Structures are given as structure tokens and as C-alpha cells.
PDB file of C-alpha atoms in Angstrom:
ATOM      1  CA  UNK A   6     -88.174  21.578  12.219  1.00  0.00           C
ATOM      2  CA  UNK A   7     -91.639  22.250  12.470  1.00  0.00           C
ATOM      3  CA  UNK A   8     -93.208  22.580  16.006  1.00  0.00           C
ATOM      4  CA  UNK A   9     -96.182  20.032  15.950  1.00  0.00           C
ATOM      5  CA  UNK A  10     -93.220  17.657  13.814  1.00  0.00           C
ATOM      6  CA  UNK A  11     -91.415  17.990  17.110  1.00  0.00           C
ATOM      7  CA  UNK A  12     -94.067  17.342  19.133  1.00  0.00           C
ATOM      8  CA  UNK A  13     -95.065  14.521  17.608  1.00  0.00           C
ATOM      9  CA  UNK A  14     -91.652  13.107  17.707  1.00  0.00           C
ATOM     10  CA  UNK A  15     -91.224  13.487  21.355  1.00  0.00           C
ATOM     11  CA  UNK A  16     -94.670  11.935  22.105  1.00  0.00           C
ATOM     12  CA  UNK A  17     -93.531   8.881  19.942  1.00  0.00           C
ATOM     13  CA  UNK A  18     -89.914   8.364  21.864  1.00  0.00           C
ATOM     14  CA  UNK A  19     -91.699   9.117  25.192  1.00  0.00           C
ATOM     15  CA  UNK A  20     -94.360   6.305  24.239  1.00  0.00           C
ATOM     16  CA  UNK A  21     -91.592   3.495  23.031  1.00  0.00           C
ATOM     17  CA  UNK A  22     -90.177   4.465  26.352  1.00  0.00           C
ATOM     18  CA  UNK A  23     -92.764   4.096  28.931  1.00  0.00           C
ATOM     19  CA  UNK A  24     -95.773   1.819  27.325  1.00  0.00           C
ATOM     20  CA  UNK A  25     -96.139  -1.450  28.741  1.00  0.00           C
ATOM     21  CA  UNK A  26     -96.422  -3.726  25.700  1.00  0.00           C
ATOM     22  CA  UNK A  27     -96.866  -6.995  27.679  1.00  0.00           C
ATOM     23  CA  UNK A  28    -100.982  -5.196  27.795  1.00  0.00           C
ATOM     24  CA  UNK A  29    -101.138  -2.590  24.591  1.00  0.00           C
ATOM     25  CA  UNK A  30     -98.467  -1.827  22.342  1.00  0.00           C
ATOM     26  CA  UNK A  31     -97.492   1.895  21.396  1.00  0.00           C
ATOM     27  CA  UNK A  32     -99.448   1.764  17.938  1.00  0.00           C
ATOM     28  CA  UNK A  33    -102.060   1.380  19.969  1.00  0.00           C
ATOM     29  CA  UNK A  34    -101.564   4.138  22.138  1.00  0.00           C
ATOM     30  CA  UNK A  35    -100.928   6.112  19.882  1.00  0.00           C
ATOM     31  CA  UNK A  36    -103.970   5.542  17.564  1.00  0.00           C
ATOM     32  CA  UNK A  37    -105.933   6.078  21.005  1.00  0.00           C
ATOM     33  CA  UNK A  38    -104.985   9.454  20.699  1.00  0.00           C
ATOM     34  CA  UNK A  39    -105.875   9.926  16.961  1.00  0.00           C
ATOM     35  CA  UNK A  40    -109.399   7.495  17.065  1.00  0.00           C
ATOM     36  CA  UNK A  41    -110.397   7.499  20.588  1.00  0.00           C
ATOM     37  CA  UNK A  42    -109.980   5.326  23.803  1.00  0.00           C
ATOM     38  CA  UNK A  43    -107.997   2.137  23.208  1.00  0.00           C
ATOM     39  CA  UNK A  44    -111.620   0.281  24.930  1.00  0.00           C
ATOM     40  CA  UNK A  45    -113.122   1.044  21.208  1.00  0.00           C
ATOM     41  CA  UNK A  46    -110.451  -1.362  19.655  1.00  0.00           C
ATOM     42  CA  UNK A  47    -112.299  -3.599  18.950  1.00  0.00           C
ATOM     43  CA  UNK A  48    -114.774  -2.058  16.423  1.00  0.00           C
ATOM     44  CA  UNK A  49    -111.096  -1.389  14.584  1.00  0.00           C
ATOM     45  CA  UNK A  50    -110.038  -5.443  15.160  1.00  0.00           C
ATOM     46  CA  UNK A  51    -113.616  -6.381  13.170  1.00  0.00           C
ATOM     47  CA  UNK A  52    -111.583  -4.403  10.174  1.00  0.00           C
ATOM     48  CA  UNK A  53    -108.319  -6.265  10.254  1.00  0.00           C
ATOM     49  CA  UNK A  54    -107.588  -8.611   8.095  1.00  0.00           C
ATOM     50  CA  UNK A  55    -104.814 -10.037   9.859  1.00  0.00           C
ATOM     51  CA  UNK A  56    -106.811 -10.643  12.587  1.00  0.00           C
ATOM     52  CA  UNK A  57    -109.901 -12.100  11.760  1.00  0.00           C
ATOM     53  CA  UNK A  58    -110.048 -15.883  11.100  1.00  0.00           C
ATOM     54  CA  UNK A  59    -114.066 -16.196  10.207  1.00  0.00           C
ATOM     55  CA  UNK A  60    -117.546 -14.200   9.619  1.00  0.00           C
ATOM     56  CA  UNK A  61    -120.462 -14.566   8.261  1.00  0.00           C
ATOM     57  CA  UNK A  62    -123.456 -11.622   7.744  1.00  0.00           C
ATOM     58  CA  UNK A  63    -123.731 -11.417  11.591  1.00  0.00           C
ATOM     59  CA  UNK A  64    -120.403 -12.052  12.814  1.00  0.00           C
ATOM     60  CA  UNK A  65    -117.030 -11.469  12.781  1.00  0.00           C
ATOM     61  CA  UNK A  66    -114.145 -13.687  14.850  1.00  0.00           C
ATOM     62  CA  UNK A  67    -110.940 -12.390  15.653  1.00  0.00           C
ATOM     63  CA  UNK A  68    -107.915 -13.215  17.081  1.00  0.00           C
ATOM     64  CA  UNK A  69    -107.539 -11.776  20.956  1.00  0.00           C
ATOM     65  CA  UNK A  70    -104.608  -9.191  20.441  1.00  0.00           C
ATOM     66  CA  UNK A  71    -103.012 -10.476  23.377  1.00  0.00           C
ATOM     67  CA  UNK A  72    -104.370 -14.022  23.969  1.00  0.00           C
ATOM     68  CA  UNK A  73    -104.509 -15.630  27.812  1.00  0.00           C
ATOM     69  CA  UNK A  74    -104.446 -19.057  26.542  1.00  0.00           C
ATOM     70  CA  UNK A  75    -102.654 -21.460  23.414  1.00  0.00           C
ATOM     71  CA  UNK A  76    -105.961 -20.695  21.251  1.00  0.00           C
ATOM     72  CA  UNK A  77    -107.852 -17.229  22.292  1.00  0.00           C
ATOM     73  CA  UNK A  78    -110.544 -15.557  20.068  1.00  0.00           C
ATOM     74  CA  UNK A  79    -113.387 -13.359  20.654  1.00  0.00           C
ATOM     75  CA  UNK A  80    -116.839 -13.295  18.592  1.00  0.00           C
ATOM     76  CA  UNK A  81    -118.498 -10.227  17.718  1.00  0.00           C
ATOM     77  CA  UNK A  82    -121.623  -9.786  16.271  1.00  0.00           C
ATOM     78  CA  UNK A  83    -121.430  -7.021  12.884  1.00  0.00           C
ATOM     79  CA  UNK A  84    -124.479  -4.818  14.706  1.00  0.00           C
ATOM     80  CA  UNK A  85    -123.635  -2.374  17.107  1.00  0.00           C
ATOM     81  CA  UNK A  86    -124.077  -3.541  20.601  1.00  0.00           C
ATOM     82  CA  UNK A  87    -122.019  -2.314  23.340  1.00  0.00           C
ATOM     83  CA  UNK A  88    -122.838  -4.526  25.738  1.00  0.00           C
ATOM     84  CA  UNK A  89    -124.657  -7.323  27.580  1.00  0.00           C
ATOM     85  CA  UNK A  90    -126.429  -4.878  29.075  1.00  0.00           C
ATOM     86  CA  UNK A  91    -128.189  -3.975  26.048  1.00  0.00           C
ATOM     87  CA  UNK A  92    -129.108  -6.966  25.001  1.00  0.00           C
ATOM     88  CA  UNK A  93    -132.611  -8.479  25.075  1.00  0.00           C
ATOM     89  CA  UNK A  94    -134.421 -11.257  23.842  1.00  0.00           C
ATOM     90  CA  UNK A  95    -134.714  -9.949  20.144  1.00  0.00           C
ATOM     91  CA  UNK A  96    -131.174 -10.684  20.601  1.00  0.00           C
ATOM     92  CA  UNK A  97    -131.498 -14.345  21.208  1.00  0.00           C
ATOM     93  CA  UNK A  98    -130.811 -15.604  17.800  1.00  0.00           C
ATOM     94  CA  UNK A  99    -127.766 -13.639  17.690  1.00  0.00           C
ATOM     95  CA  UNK A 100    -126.380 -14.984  20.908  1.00  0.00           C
ATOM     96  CA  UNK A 101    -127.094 -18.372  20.246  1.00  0.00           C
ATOM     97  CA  UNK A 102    -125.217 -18.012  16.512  1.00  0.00           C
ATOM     98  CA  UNK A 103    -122.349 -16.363  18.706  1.00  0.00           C
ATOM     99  CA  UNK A 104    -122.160 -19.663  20.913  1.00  0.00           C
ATOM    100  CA  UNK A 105    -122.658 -22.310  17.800  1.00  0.00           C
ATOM    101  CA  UNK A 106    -120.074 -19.555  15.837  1.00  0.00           C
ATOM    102  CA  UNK A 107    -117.438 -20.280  19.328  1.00  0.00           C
ATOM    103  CA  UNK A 108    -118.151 -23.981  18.993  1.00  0.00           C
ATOM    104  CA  UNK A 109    -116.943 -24.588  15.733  1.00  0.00           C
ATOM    105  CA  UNK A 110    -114.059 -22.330  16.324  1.00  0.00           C
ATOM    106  CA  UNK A 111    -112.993 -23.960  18.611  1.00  0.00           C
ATOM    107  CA  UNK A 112    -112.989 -27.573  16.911  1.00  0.00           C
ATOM    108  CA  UNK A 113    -111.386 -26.031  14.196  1.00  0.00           C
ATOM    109  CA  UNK A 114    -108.650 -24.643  16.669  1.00  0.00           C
ATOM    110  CA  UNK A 115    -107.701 -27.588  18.692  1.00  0.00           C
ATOM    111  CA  UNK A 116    -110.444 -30.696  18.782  1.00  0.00           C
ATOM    112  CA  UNK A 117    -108.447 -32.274  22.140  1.00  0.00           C
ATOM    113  CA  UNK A 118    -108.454 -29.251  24.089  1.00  0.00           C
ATOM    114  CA  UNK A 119    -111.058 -28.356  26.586  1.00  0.00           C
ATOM    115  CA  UNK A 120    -112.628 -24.661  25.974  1.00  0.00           C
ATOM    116  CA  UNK A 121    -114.714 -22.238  27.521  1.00  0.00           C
ATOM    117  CA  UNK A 122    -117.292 -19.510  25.725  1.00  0.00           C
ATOM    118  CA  UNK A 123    -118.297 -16.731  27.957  1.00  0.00           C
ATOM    119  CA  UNK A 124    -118.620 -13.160  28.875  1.00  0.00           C
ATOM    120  CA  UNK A 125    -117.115 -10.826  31.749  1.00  0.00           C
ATOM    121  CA  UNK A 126    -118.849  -9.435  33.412  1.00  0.00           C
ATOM    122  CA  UNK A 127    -117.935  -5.965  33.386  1.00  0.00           C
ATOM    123  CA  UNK A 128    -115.494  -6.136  30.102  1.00  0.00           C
ATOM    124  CA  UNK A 129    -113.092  -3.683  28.838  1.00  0.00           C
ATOM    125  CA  UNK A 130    -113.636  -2.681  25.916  1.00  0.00           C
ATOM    126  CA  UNK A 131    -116.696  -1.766  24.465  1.00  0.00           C
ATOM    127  CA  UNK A 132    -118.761  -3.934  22.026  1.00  0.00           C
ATOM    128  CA  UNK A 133    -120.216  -7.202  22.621  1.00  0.00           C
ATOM    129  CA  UNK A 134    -117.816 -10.036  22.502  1.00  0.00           C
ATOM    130  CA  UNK A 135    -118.109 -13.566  23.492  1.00  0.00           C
ATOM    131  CA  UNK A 136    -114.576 -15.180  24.759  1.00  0.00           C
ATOM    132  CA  UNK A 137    -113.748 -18.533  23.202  1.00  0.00           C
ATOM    133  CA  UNK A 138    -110.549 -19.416  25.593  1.00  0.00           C
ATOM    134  CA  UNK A 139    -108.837 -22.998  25.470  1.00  0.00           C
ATOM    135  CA  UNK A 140    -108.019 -24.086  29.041  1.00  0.00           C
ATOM    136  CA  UNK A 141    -104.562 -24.624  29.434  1.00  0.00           C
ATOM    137  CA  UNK A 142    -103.903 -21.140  30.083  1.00  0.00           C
ATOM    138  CA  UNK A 143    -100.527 -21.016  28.073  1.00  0.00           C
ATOM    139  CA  UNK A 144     -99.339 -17.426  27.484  1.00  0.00           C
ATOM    140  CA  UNK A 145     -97.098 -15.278  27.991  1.00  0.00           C
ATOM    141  CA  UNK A 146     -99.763 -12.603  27.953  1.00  0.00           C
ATOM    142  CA  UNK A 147    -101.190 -14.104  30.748  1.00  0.00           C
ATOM    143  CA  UNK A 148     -99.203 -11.690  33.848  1.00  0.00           C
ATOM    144  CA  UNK A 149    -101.049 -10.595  36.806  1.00  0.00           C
ATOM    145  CA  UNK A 150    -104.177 -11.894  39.094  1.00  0.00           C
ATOM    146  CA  UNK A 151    -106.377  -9.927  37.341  1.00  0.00           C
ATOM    147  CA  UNK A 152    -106.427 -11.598  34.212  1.00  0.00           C
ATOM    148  CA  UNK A 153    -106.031 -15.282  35.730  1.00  0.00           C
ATOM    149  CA  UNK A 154    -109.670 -14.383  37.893  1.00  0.00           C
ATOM    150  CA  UNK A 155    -111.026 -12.549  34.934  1.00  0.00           C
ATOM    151  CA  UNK A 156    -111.093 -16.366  33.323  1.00  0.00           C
ATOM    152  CA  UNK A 157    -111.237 -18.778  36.218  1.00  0.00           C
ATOM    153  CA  UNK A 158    -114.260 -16.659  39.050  1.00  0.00           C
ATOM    154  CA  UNK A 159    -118.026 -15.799  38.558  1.00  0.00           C
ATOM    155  CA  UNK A 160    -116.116 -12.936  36.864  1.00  0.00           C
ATOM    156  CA  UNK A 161    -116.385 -15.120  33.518  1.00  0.00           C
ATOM    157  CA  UNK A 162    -120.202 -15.639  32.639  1.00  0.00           C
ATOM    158  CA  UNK A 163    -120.627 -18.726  30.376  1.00  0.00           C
ATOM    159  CA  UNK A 164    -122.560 -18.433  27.170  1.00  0.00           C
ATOM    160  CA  UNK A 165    -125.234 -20.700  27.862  1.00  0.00           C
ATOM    161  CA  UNK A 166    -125.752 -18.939  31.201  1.00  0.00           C
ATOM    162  CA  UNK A 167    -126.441 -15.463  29.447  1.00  0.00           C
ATOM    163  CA  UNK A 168    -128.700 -17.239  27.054  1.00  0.00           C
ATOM    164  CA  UNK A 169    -130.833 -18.617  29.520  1.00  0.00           C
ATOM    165  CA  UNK A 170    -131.466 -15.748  31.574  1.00  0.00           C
ATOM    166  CA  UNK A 171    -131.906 -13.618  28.859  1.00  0.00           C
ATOM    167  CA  UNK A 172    -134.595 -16.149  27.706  1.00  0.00           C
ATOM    168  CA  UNK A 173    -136.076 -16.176  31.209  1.00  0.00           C
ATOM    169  CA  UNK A 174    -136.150 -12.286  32.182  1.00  0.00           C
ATOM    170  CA  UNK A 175    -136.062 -10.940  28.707  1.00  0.00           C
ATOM    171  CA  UNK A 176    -132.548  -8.881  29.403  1.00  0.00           C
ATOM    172  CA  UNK A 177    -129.031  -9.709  30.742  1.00  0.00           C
ATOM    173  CA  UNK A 178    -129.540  -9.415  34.714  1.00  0.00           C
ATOM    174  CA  UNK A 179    -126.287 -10.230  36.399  1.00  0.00           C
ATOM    175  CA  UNK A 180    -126.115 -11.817  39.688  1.00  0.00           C
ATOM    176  CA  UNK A 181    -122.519 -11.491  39.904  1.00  0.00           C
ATOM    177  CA  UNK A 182    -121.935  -9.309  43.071  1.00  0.00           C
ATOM    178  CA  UNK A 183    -118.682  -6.676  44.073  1.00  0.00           C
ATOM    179  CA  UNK A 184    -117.211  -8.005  40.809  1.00  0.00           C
ATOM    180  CA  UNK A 185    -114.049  -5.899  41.266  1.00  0.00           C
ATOM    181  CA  UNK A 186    -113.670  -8.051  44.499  1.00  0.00           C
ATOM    182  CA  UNK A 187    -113.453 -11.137  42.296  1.00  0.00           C
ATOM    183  CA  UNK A 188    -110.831  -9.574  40.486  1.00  0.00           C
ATOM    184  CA  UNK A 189    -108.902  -9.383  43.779  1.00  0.00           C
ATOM    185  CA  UNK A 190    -109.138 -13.152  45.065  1.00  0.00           C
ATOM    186  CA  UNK A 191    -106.582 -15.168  45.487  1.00  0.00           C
ATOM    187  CA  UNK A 192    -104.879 -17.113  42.692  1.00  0.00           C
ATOM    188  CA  UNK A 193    -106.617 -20.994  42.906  1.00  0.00           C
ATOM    189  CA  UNK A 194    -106.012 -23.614  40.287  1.00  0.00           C
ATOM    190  CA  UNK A 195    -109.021 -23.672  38.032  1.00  0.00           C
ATOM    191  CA  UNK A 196    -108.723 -27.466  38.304  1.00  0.00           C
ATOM    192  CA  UNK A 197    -108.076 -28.171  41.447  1.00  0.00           C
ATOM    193  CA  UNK A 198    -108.718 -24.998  43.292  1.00  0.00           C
ATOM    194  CA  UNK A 199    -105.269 -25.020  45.045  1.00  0.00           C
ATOM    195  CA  UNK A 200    -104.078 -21.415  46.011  1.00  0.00           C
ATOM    196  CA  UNK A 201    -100.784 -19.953  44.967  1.00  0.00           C
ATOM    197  CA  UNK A 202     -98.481 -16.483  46.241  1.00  0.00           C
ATOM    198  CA  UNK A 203     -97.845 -15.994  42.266  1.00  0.00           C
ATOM    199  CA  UNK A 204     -98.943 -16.504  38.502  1.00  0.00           C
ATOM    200  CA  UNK A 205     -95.359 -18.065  37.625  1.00  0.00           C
ATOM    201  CA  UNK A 206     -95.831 -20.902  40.518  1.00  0.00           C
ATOM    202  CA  UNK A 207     -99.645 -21.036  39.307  1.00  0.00           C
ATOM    203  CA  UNK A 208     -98.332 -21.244  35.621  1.00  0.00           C
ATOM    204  CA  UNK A 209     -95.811 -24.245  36.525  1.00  0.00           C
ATOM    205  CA  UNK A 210     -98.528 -26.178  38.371  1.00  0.00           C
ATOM    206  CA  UNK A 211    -100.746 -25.820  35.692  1.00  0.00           C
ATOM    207  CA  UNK A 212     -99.159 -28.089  33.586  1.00  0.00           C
ATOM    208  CA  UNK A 213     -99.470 -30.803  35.356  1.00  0.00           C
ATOM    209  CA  UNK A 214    -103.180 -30.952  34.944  1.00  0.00           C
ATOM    210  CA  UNK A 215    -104.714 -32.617  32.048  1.00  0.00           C
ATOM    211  CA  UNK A 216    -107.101 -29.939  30.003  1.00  0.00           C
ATOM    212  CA  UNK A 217    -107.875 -32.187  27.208  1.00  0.00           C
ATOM    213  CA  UNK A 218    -111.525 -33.116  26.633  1.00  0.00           C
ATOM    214  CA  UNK A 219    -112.816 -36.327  28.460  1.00  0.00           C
ATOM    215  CA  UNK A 220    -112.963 -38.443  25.085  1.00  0.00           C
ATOM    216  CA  UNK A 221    -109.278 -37.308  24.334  1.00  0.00           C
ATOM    217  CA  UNK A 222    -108.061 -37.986  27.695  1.00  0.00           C
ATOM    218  CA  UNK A 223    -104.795 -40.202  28.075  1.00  0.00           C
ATOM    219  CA  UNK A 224    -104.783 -43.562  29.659  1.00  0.00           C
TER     220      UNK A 224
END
């Protein structure tokens, strides 16, 4: 056998053993190595035709890989831009699209459900992607604090915030402060803001709470 063949063998086994696919699968990894940091994945996604469920001549919206909700998608606009950071009020139209663009999604996803369309803060991965998240929070992709305050703190900008302060100051200028410590707070229901010691006790409360949209509310 060929050295680099057995190489590359080894590498594969060694990845199928160790990656944690509950956050990237080994494909990915191992197209990381090939391509470039897994953070660039989604320039790849924009390409996939399994994963993208609209676009237009601006935008393209995908599926989220591994989704932290029932309905989970992220909008992208087609130019380059790899961040809020370098956006700026020539970029208004384009945000605004993105946040009509997550609207409609979103009715076309689930009109009963109650969703959110924002930004983190500090993302990822690179290129600028708007989250469109339904708020019941049911996934099993969903594991660790982290990605429960990533949604539910100032860590999650909302769309129509961005807008307006990039209508107001001419660039994205965050006021969210020591966002890794928001990362790091305690698990509270985004509902009723009771804490809990884990995400599966979080999870199970969850439930109870009605996420539907006020007009779709039960009596």
C-alpha cells in the first residue's frame, strides 16, 4: 500500500473515532482539511442543493446543518460579506431584503409558530447570515449552555435592531458588552426566565410553554 493511501486511511478511522457529530460530522472535518477551516462552511452550504430551500439574485436560504429549533434556517446574501462588521448603510437594502426574505420563510415554515430573525453577535462562521429560529427550541442539536444563550441573551441581535443602528450610525456598532460572558450565564427559560442546573430539565420545562403566535394561541 501506498504511504499517503495509508495515511489517509488512518486519518479517516481516527476521525470516525473521535469527532463529535452531535456539532460537525467527519465529512466535514475532513473537507476542513482539504478546503479550509470548517467556519468557511457556509460559502460551501450556498452551493448545496440539498440544503437550500429559496434564493433570489441577492440571496440564498439554507437549511442550518444542525438546527437548534423544529424550523432553523439562515439567510445569506450572494455578495461577499464576512460580517456585520462590514456592513454599512449601502448595505441597507440588502439587510432589509434579508429580514422580508426571513419573514416569508418563516410563514412558509410554520404560520402558528412564533420566530425570531437575528444575528450573534460574534458568529462562527464567517459570512453574513441572518438566523431565522422558531421558538420552541426542539432539537436534539440543541446540547450545551452555549448554544441555549447564543439564542435566548443580548448574545442574539434582532434584525430590526441591526437595521436601525446601521441606519442611525451608518455601520453595525454593537453595544453588546463581554459577550463571551453571556455565553456563560445561567440557563433561564426564554419565557419565563426561570433558571435551570441543565439543558435536559430546561428542555422538559420548555414544553409547557405556549410558543405559538398570539392570533394562533389556544383557548
Amino acid at each position: 500500500m501506498h504511504k499517503n493511501q495509508a495515511v489517509s486511511r488512518g486519518m479517516f478511522r481516527f476521525l470516525l473515532a473521535n469527532v463529535n457529530t452531535g456539532s460537525r460530522s467527519c465529512w466535514d472535518v475532513l473537507m476542513a482539511t482539504k478546503s479550509g477551516h470548517w467556519s468557511q462552511g457556509l460559502l460551501a452550504a450556498m452551493n448545496d442543493v440539498t440544503a437550500v430551500v429559496d434564493s433570489d439574485d441577492k440571496l440564498v436560504v439554507i437549511k442550518d446543518k444542525y438546527p437548534k429549533a423544529k424550523y432553523h434556517f439562515l439567510v445569506m446574501p450572494r455578495r461577499k460579506i464576512p460580517s456585520l462588521k462590514h456592513v454599512t448603510k449601502t448595505d441597507l437594502d440588502l439587510l432589509r431584503h434579508m429580514q422580508k426574505k426571513g419573514e416569508e420563510i418563516a410563514e412558509r415554515a410554520n404560520k402558528e409558530l412564533q420566530f425570531r430573525f437575528g444575528y450573534h453577535a460574534v458568529p462562527s462562521m464567517s459570512h453574513l447570515h441572518m438566523h431565522v429560529i422558531s421558538q420552541d427550541f426542539n432539537s436534539p442539536f440543541l446540547k450545551t449552555k452555549k448554544h441555549w444563550n447564543s439564542f435566548t441573551t443580548q448574545y442574539f441581535v434582532d434584525s430590526h435592531s441591526v437595521i436601525k443602528n446601521v441606519e442611525e450610525t451608518g455601520q453595525w456598532s454593537p453595544d453588546v458588552q463581554d459577550a463571551d460572558k453571556l455565553l456563560k450565564q445561567n440557563l433561564r427559560c426564554h419565557v419565563c426566565k426561570k433558571e435551570f442546573d441543565t439543558i435536559p430539565s430546561l428542555k422538559v420545562h420548555i414544553v409547557l410553554h405556549d410558543v405559538t403566535k398570539p392570533s394562533h394561541t389556544k383557548s
